[in-house]
């Protein structure tokens, strides 16, 4: 059973940085895509960044391009999200997710239904 546990959230002022980490236990190699999603109060969950493992390709939603960086550390079995130049609109609960085994064969998307393992989330609050 794959389990995902997020850490690294917190409160920061606009312009600051945070680094989120998702520790996975269990076998995740067959999850070709791992991603970060976020959900703000009253809003739908949205995909933020994804990592396609076979090619080490990264994907970002437009609003975070140039500010966020996703990476995967196979030695530590973690998925990290470096967030720089944070804005108040980045405030949300951030979730780590792993795709269904071999669901993605060429690239990742942010279709939440394709991700079958989810962490409990870590809160990020950015004040102006």
PDB file of C-alpha atoms in Angstrom, residues 8-69:
ATOM      1  CA  UNK A   8       6.995  21.756   4.724  1.00  0.00           C
ATOM      2  CA  UNK A   9       3.913  23.919   4.696  1.00  0.00           C
ATOM      3  CA  UNK A  10       3.606  27.050   6.793  1.00  0.00           C
ATOM      4  CA  UNK A  11       3.005  30.767   6.799  1.00  0.00           C
ATOM      5  CA  UNK A  12       5.148  33.181   4.840  1.00  0.00           C
ATOM      6  CA  UNK A  13       4.958  36.730   3.588  1.00  0.00           C
ATOM      7  CA  UNK A  14       4.476  37.519  -0.065  1.00  0.00           C
ATOM      8  CA  UNK A  15       7.730  37.159  -1.954  1.00  0.00           C
ATOM      9  CA  UNK A  16       8.989  34.458   0.368  1.00  0.00           C
ATOM     10  CA  UNK A  17       9.775  30.805  -0.286  1.00  0.00           C
ATOM     11  CA  UNK A  18       8.752  27.412   0.996  1.00  0.00           C
ATOM     12  CA  UNK A  19       9.814  23.904   0.114  1.00  0.00           C
ATOM     13  CA  UNK A  20       7.244  21.130   0.304  1.00  0.00           C
ATOM     14  CA  UNK A  21       8.229  17.502   0.511  1.00  0.00           C
ATOM     15  CA  UNK A  22       6.193  14.357  -0.034  1.00  0.00           C
ATOM     16  CA  UNK A  23       7.560  11.175   1.471  1.00  0.00           C
ATOM     17  CA  UNK A  24       6.274   7.990  -0.088  1.00  0.00           C
ATOM     18  CA  UNK A  25       6.260   4.572   1.421  1.00  0.00           C
ATOM     19  CA  UNK A  26       5.530   1.538  -0.630  1.00  0.00           C
ATOM     20  CA  UNK A  27       6.192   0.893  -4.274  1.00  0.00           C
ATOM     21  CA  UNK A  28       5.757   4.030  -6.419  1.00  0.00           C
ATOM     22  CA  UNK A  29       7.922   3.175  -9.421  1.00  0.00           C
ATOM     23  CA  UNK A  30       4.860   2.171 -11.454  1.00  0.00           C
ATOM     24  CA  UNK A  31       3.302   5.585 -10.842  1.00  0.00           C
ATOM     25  CA  UNK A  32       4.815   7.280 -13.866  1.00  0.00           C
ATOM     26  CA  UNK A  33       3.393  10.619 -12.783  1.00  0.00           C
ATOM     27  CA  UNK A  34       3.519  12.219  -9.388  1.00  0.00           C
ATOM     28  CA  UNK A  35       2.048  15.635  -8.840  1.00  0.00           C
ATOM     29  CA  UNK A  36       1.195  18.443  -6.488  1.00  0.00           C
ATOM     30  CA  UNK A  37      -2.354  19.743  -6.366  1.00  0.00           C
ATOM     31  CA  UNK A  38      -3.805  22.523  -4.255  1.00  0.00           C
ATOM     32  CA  UNK A  39      -7.209  23.571  -3.059  1.00  0.00           C
ATOM     33  CA  UNK A  40      -8.135  26.940  -1.626  1.00  0.00           C
ATOM     34  CA  UNK A  41     -11.317  27.450   0.411  1.00  0.00           C
ATOM     35  CA  UNK A  42     -14.325  27.698  -1.865  1.00  0.00           C
ATOM     36  CA  UNK A  43     -12.342  26.761  -4.956  1.00  0.00           C
ATOM     37  CA  UNK A  44     -11.876  23.595  -6.955  1.00  0.00           C
ATOM     38  CA  UNK A  45      -8.745  21.521  -6.593  1.00  0.00           C
ATOM     39  CA  UNK A  46      -6.194  22.377  -9.244  1.00  0.00           C
ATOM     40  CA  UNK A  47      -3.010  20.755 -10.455  1.00  0.00           C
ATOM     41  CA  UNK A  48       0.104  22.777  -9.722  1.00  0.00           C
ATOM     42  CA  UNK A  49       3.077  20.717 -10.892  1.00  0.00           C
ATOM     43  CA  UNK A  50       3.723  17.193 -12.134  1.00  0.00           C
ATOM     44  CA  UNK A  51       6.754  15.002 -12.704  1.00  0.00           C
ATOM     45  CA  UNK A  52       6.871  12.350 -15.422  1.00  0.00           C
ATOM     46  CA  UNK A  53       9.424   9.865 -14.139  1.00  0.00           C
ATOM     47  CA  UNK A  54      10.433   7.929 -17.294  1.00  0.00           C
ATOM     48  CA  UNK A  55      11.742  11.110 -18.933  1.00  0.00           C
ATOM     49  CA  UNK A  56      12.144  13.358 -15.868  1.00  0.00           C
ATOM     50  CA  UNK A  57       9.803  15.837 -17.545  1.00  0.00           C
ATOM     51  CA  UNK A  58       8.079  18.509 -15.509  1.00  0.00           C
ATOM     52  CA  UNK A  59       4.741  20.227 -16.000  1.00  0.00           C
ATOM     53  CA  UNK A  60       3.334  23.360 -14.384  1.00  0.00           C
ATOM     54  CA  UNK A  61       0.109  25.253 -14.370  1.00  0.00           C
ATOM     55  CA  UNK A  62       0.548  28.680 -15.928  1.00  0.00           C
ATOM     56  CA  UNK A  63       0.174  30.624 -12.700  1.00  0.00           C
ATOM     57  CA  UNK A  64       3.268  29.054 -11.111  1.00  0.00           C
ATOM     58  CA  UNK A  65       5.619  28.785 -14.092  1.00  0.00           C
ATOM     59  CA  UNK A  66       8.953  30.392 -13.321  1.00  0.00           C
ATOM     60  CA  UNK A  67       8.251  30.406  -9.586  1.00  0.00           C
ATOM     61  CA  UNK A  68       7.775  26.742  -8.610  1.00  0.00           C
ATOM     62  CA  UNK A  69      10.036  23.777  -9.301  1.00  0.00           C
TER      63      UNK A  69
END
